[in-house]
Short mmCIF file of C-alpha atoms and ligand atoms in Angstrom, two decimals:
data_model
loop_
_atom_site.label_atom_id
_atom_site.label_comp_id
_atom_site.label_asym_id
_atom_site.label_seq_id
_atom_site.Cartn_x
_atom_site.Cartn_y
_atom_site.Cartn_z
CA MET A 1 -16.35 -16.47 17.93
CA GLU A 2 -18.57 -15.61 20.72
CA ILE A 3 -16.22 -12.48 20.65
CA LEU A 4 -17.39 -11.08 17.42
CA GLU A 5 -21.15 -13.03 17.99
CA ALA A 6 -19.98 -14.25 14.44
CA ARG A 7 -22.12 -16.66 12.37
CA LEU A 8 -20.10 -19.39 10.68
CA TYR A 9 -20.55 -20.27 6.99
CA ALA A 10 -18.40 -22.90 5.94
CA GLY A 11 -15.22 -24.69 7.71
CA GLN A 12 -17.19 -26.66 11.07
CA ASP A 13 -14.84 -29.77 11.19
CA THR A 14 -11.50 -27.54 11.42
CA LEU A 15 -12.94 -24.74 14.02
CA ASP A 16 -10.98 -25.89 17.12
CA LEU A 17 -8.01 -24.59 14.97
CA GLU A 18 -5.51 -21.48 16.91
CA VAL A 19 -4.29 -18.64 16.08
CA ASN A 20 -2.63 -16.07 17.38
CA ALA A 21 -2.73 -13.18 15.28
CA ALA A 22 -5.08 -10.95 13.57
CA CYS A 23 -4.82 -8.85 9.93
CA GLY A 24 -7.13 -6.81 8.79
CA ALA A 25 -6.79 -5.61 5.23
CA ASP A 26 -9.42 -4.51 2.33
CA LEU A 27 -6.66 -4.72 -0.04
CA MET A 28 -4.97 -7.67 -1.04
CA SER A 29 -1.62 -7.36 -1.84
CA ASP A 30 -1.45 -5.08 1.81
CA VAL A 31 -2.01 -8.74 3.09
CA MET A 32 0.60 -10.58 0.65
CA ALA A 33 3.00 -7.55 1.29
CA PHE A 34 2.42 -8.11 5.41
CA VAL A 35 1.39 -11.04 6.67
CA LYS A 36 3.90 -13.70 7.96
CA GLU A 37 2.71 -15.95 10.27
CA LYS A 38 -0.44 -18.03 10.14
CA VAL A 39 -3.25 -15.41 11.42
CA VAL A 40 -7.37 -13.66 10.82
CA LEU A 41 -8.35 -12.36 8.39
CA LEU A 42 -10.94 -9.39 8.53
CA THR A 43 -12.06 -8.27 5.82
CA GLY A 44 -14.93 -5.89 4.30
CA LEU A 45 -13.76 -7.89 0.77
CA VAL A 46 -16.17 -10.84 -0.29
CA ASN A 47 -15.22 -11.73 -3.55
CA PRO A 48 -13.34 -14.97 -5.27
CA GLN A 49 -10.32 -13.09 -4.73
CA ALA A 50 -10.76 -13.16 -0.75
CA ILE A 51 -10.47 -16.55 -0.33
CA ARG A 52 -7.17 -17.29 -2.91
CA THR A 53 -6.14 -15.08 -1.10
CA ALA A 54 -6.17 -16.59 1.83
CA ASP A 55 -5.22 -19.92 -0.11
CA LEU A 56 -1.93 -18.81 -1.22
CA MET A 57 -1.15 -16.92 1.94
CA ASP A 58 -1.87 -20.22 3.94
CA ILE A 59 -4.71 -18.24 6.08
CA LYS A 60 -7.33 -20.72 7.22
CA VAL A 61 -9.89 -17.59 8.86
CA ILE A 62 -11.43 -15.06 6.84
CA VAL A 63 -13.71 -13.00 8.95
CA PHE A 64 -16.42 -11.13 7.41
CA VAL A 65 -16.83 -8.36 8.78
CA ARG A 66 -20.22 -5.34 8.67
CA GLY A 67 -22.73 -8.09 8.29
CA LYS A 68 -21.59 -9.12 4.91
CA SER A 69 -22.02 -12.94 4.03
CA PRO A 70 -20.42 -15.00 1.59
CA THR A 71 -22.56 -16.89 -1.62
CA GLU A 72 -22.81 -20.33 -1.60
CA ASP A 73 -19.69 -20.48 -4.41
CA LEU A 74 -17.94 -18.47 -1.96
CA VAL A 75 -18.56 -20.94 0.36
CA ALA A 76 -17.55 -23.87 -1.29
CA MET A 77 -14.60 -22.83 -2.14
CA ALA A 78 -13.48 -22.23 1.60
CA GLU A 79 -14.35 -25.90 2.71
CA GLU A 80 -12.48 -27.14 -0.30
CA ASN A 81 -8.93 -24.83 0.91
CA GLY A 82 -10.18 -25.97 4.16
CA MET A 83 -10.88 -22.98 5.54
CA VAL A 84 -13.24 -21.68 8.11
CA LEU A 85 -15.74 -19.16 6.80
CA LEU A 86 -17.18 -16.15 9.02
CA GLY A 87 -19.27 -13.44 9.39
CA THR A 88 -19.97 -10.84 11.97
CA LYS A 89 -21.66 -7.39 12.12
CA TYR A 90 -18.86 -5.50 13.53
CA SER A 91 -17.61 -2.70 11.79
CA MET A 92 -13.51 -4.09 10.62
CA PHE A 93 -12.38 -0.61 13.56
CA LEU A 94 -15.30 -2.69 16.71
CA ALA A 95 -14.03 -6.33 15.67
CA CYS A 96 -10.48 -6.55 14.91
CA GLY A 97 -10.92 -3.54 18.67
CA ARG A 98 -12.91 -7.30 20.44
CA LEU A 99 -10.28 -9.83 19.41
CA TYR A 100 -7.76 -6.85 20.70
CA GLU A 101 -9.07 -6.85 24.27
CA ALA A 102 -9.82 -10.37 24.20
CA GLY A 103 -6.04 -11.26 23.91
CA LEU A 104 -5.38 -11.25 19.70
CA ARG A 105 -1.96 -9.56 18.94
CA GLY A 106 -0.62 -7.69 15.53
CA GLY A 107 2.31 -9.78 15.08
CA GLY A 108 2.45 -12.52 12.05
CA VAL A 109 2.67 -9.37 10.18
CA ARG A 110 6.33 -8.59 8.61
CA GLU A 111 7.83 -4.81 10.35
CA ILE A 112 7.39 -2.45 7.99
CA ASP A 113 10.65 -0.36 6.27
CA MET B 1 8.04 -29.52 -16.88
CA LYS B 2 5.30 -26.65 -18.23
CA LEU B 3 2.18 -25.52 -17.27
CA ARG B 4 0.29 -22.49 -19.60
CA PHE B 5 -2.84 -20.76 -18.54
CA GLU B 6 -4.56 -18.43 -20.75
CA VAL B 7 -5.79 -15.64 -18.15
CA SER B 8 -9.40 -13.86 -19.02
CA GLY B 9 -9.63 -10.01 -19.07
CA GLU B 10 -13.13 -10.24 -19.32
CA ASP B 11 -14.58 -12.13 -16.31
CA PHE B 12 -12.48 -10.54 -12.85
CA SER B 13 -14.19 -13.58 -10.95
CA LEU B 14 -11.74 -15.58 -12.02
CA ALA B 15 -8.29 -13.85 -11.27
CA GLY B 16 -5.99 -15.85 -9.58
CA ARG B 17 -7.48 -19.52 -10.40
CA ALA B 18 -3.96 -19.97 -12.38
CA SER B 19 -1.58 -18.52 -9.46
CA THR B 20 -3.89 -20.82 -7.90
CA GLU B 21 -3.40 -23.56 -9.40
CA LEU B 22 0.61 -23.11 -10.19
CA LYS B 23 0.52 -23.42 -5.77
CA ARG B 24 -1.80 -26.91 -6.03
CA ALA B 25 0.89 -28.04 -8.47
CA LEU B 26 4.27 -27.28 -6.95
CA GLY B 27 2.18 -28.09 -3.47
CA ARG B 28 2.31 -31.54 -5.53
CA LEU B 29 5.84 -31.85 -6.05
CA GLY B 30 7.03 -31.53 -3.36
CA ILE B 31 8.88 -28.04 -3.12
CA ASP B 32 8.78 -26.71 -0.13
CA PRO B 33 5.93 -24.97 1.18
CA GLY B 34 8.37 -21.04 1.60
CA ALA B 35 9.28 -21.15 -2.07
CA VAL B 36 5.49 -22.61 -3.42
CA ARG B 37 4.07 -19.19 -1.24
CA ARG B 38 6.89 -17.15 -3.51
CA ALA B 39 6.21 -18.81 -6.42
CA ALA B 40 1.85 -18.37 -6.06
CA VAL B 41 1.81 -15.38 -5.06
CA ALA B 42 4.38 -13.40 -7.16
CA MET B 43 2.61 -14.88 -9.99
CA TYR B 44 -0.72 -13.31 -8.16
CA GLU B 45 -0.37 -10.26 -8.44
CA ALA B 46 1.50 -10.41 -11.76
CA GLU B 47 -2.11 -11.99 -13.21
CA ILE B 48 -3.95 -9.75 -11.37
CA ASN B 49 -2.07 -6.77 -13.20
CA MET B 50 -2.73 -8.75 -16.37
CA VAL B 51 -6.94 -8.46 -15.81
CA ILE B 52 -6.76 -5.08 -14.50
CA HIS B 53 -4.24 -2.78 -16.22
CA ALA B 54 -4.02 -5.22 -20.24
CA GLY B 55 -6.83 -7.19 -20.50
CA GLY B 56 -5.46 -10.63 -19.90
CA GLY B 57 -3.20 -12.71 -21.72
CA VAL B 58 -0.66 -15.76 -20.90
CA ALA B 59 1.01 -16.67 -17.96
CA GLU B 60 3.59 -19.88 -18.27
CA ALA B 61 5.42 -21.69 -15.59
CA GLU B 62 8.71 -23.89 -15.67
CA ILE B 63 9.69 -26.04 -13.07
CA LEU B 64 12.77 -26.69 -12.88
CA PRO B 65 15.20 -28.95 -10.52
CA ASP B 66 16.79 -25.90 -8.76
CA ARG B 67 13.68 -23.02 -9.86
CA VAL B 68 10.73 -21.71 -11.18
CA VAL B 69 10.65 -19.10 -13.85
CA LEU B 70 7.41 -16.97 -14.52
CA VAL B 71 6.42 -15.24 -17.69
CA LEU B 72 2.96 -13.06 -17.88
CA ALA B 73 2.21 -11.88 -21.42
CA ASP B 74 0.10 -9.66 -22.34
CA ARG B 75 -0.45 -7.14 -25.13
CA GLY B 76 -2.59 -3.65 -22.90
CA PRO B 77 -0.67 -0.60 -23.14
CA GLY B 78 1.84 -1.53 -21.24
CA ILE B 79 3.30 0.73 -18.47
CA PRO B 80 5.62 4.14 -19.77
CA ASN B 81 7.52 4.91 -16.04
CA LEU B 82 8.61 1.08 -14.55
CA GLU B 83 10.71 3.54 -11.83
CA LEU B 84 7.79 5.15 -11.18
CA ALA B 85 5.01 1.72 -11.90
CA MET B 86 7.91 0.07 -9.12
CA ARG B 87 6.93 2.18 -6.14
CA GLU B 88 4.13 1.25 -2.90
CA GLY B 89 1.43 2.29 -3.28
CA TRP B 90 1.65 3.79 -7.29
CA SER B 91 -0.91 2.90 -8.80
CA THR B 92 -3.20 4.04 -11.77
CA ALA B 93 -6.07 0.92 -11.16
CA ALA B 94 -9.47 1.86 -11.87
CA ASP B 95 -11.66 2.97 -8.83
CA ARG B 96 -13.35 -0.08 -9.27
CA PHE B 97 -10.83 -2.31 -8.58
CA ARG B 98 -9.77 -0.98 -5.79
CA GLU B 99 -13.22 -1.23 -4.51
CA LEU B 100 -12.42 -5.14 -5.13
CA GLY B 101 -9.53 -5.36 -3.35
CA PHE B 102 -6.57 -4.47 -5.86
CA GLY B 103 -5.27 -1.24 -6.89
CA ALA B 104 -2.47 -0.45 -3.85
CA GLY B 105 0.35 -0.49 -5.53
CA MET B 106 1.69 -2.89 -4.06
CA GLY B 107 1.70 -5.60 -6.57
CA LEU B 108 5.12 -5.27 -8.14
CA PRO B 109 7.21 -4.56 -4.81
CA ASN B 110 5.27 -7.81 -3.90
CA MET B 111 6.80 -9.37 -7.00
CA LYS B 112 10.18 -7.89 -5.91
CA ARG B 113 10.05 -9.37 -2.08
CA ASN B 114 8.71 -12.57 -3.54
CA ALA B 115 10.91 -13.16 -6.70
CA ASP B 116 14.67 -14.15 -6.20
CA GLU B 117 14.75 -11.69 -10.74
CA LEU B 118 11.88 -10.06 -12.27
CA ARG B 119 12.72 -8.42 -14.82
CA VAL B 120 10.26 -6.29 -16.30
CA GLU B 121 9.86 -5.51 -20.34
CA SER B 122 7.39 -2.75 -21.35
CA SER B 123 7.07 -0.54 -24.03
CA PRO B 124 4.05 1.51 -24.62
CA GLY B 125 1.97 0.06 -27.57
CA SER B 126 3.51 -3.76 -27.78
CA GLY B 127 1.67 -4.97 -24.63
CA THR B 128 4.26 -6.37 -21.03
CA THR B 129 6.46 -9.39 -20.40
CA VAL B 130 7.03 -10.09 -17.12
CA THR B 131 10.37 -12.79 -15.79
CA MET B 132 10.57 -14.34 -12.07
CA THR B 133 12.46 -16.65 -11.49
CA ILE B 134 12.05 -18.21 -7.68
CA LEU B 135 14.72 -20.16 -6.66
CA LEU B 136 13.53 -23.62 -5.03
CA GLY B 137 17.52 -23.69 -2.73
CA LYS B 138 19.00 -26.95 -1.22
CA GLY B 139 15.25 -28.54 -0.85
CA ALA B 140 14.87 -29.83 -5.17
CA PRO B 141 12.41 -31.60 -6.18
N1 ADP C 1 0.80 -5.42 -17.32
C1 ADP C 1 0.67 -4.34 -17.32
N2 ADP C 1 0.44 -3.74 -17.96
C2 ADP C 1 0.16 -2.57 -18.02
N3 ADP C 1 0.56 -2.11 -17.05
C3 ADP C 1 0.21 -2.07 -15.93
C4 ADP C 1 0.97 -4.20 -15.79
N4 ADP C 1 0.75 -4.07 -14.48
C5 ADP C 1 1.55 -2.33 -14.06
N5 ADP C 1 1.49 -1.62 -14.01
C6 ADP C 1 1.39 -0.83 -13.95
O1 ADP C 1 1.60 -0.43 -13.12
C7 ADP C 1 0.79 0.25 -12.20
C8 ADP C 1 2.39 -0.18 -11.04
O2 ADP C 1 1.28 -1.81 -10.61
P1 ADP C 1 1.20 -2.42 -9.36
O3 ADP C 1 2.54 -1.93 -8.57
O4 ADP C 1 1.38 -4.01 -9.10
O5 ADP C 1 0.03 -1.79 -8.22
P2 ADP C 1 -1.59 -1.95 -9.11
O6 ADP C 1 -1.55 -2.96 -10.22
O7 ADP C 1 -2.12 -2.15 -7.59
O8 ADP C 1 -2.34 -0.76 -9.07
C9 ADP C 1 -0.25 0.16 -12.46
O9 ADP C 1 -0.99 0.91 -11.38
C10 ADP C 1 0.09 0.22 -13.87
O10 ADP C 1 0.26 1.88 -14.08
MG1 MG C 2 -0.46 -4.49 -8.97
#
C-alpha cells in the first residue's frame, strides 16, 4: 500500500491478505484468459464488471490506477465479496513498475502459447 | 436443478450478474472450486456477448451430478462467420464496450478453454445459442 501511496476504499478487515503476483489489465477477458493464481488486479476500469470479473477469478485485491475512485455501489459490492479495493494516483505503467521494484513479479498467469 | 436468468440487453451495469449468481449457487452445492470457476467464467463471457452483441437473452444452467450444462440463447443478429469469431483477438464489438473492459476478442476462446464442450448454433437473423458443458469430475455434489 505504501509503495503505491494507495487509498483504501473497501476491505479494512481483510487487509493483511498476502498476494504474490500482480496483473495489470483494462480488458476483462484478458484477466480471465491469463490469470491462474491469486493475484492483485491493477486496472483503469472502474465499473461493476471489474468487481465481477475479479470475483469470478477469486481475485481479492483490486487497485484502481490513475487516481480513479470507485462509486459507493462498487465499494458495497466489494465489501459484500470480502474484497480489498485500493486506489492509486499512479498510472498503470508506474504502478506496475513500483510493485515490480518492490519484488512483486508476474507469475500467477498461464504461459502464453 | 435448473436455474434460469433473464439477461438484460439494456442495462450494461447488470451484465455479469447472472454468472455471479451461478457461481454462488454452485459454491453452495459444494462443487469443486476449479469447476465452479470454469463454469462461471464460461457463462460470464457468453452472458457479456449476449449483452454487447445481441441485445440480451436467456441463460439457463442445468446442474447435474456429473456436469453443469449452460445454455445461453439470444435473438440477436447471429454470427456470420463462426470460424473467424472463434479466433483470439477477433472482435466486432463497438468502441464503447471496449472502454467498459470488453471486446478484446477473447470471449469465445475463453469459453472454449473453460468448458469441456462448446457448441455454438447461429444463423444470421435467427440469433445465437451457445451450449457449454462443464464436467465435474469425481467431486460430484
Ligand atoms: N451472441 C452473439 N451474437 C452475435 N454475435 C456474436 C455473439 N457472440 C459473439 N459474437 C461475434 O463473435 C465475435 C467474437 O466474440 P468474442 O470472442 O466473445 O469477442 P468479443 O466479444 O470481445 O468481440 C464478436 O465480436 C461478435 O462479432
Ligand atoms: Mg465477448
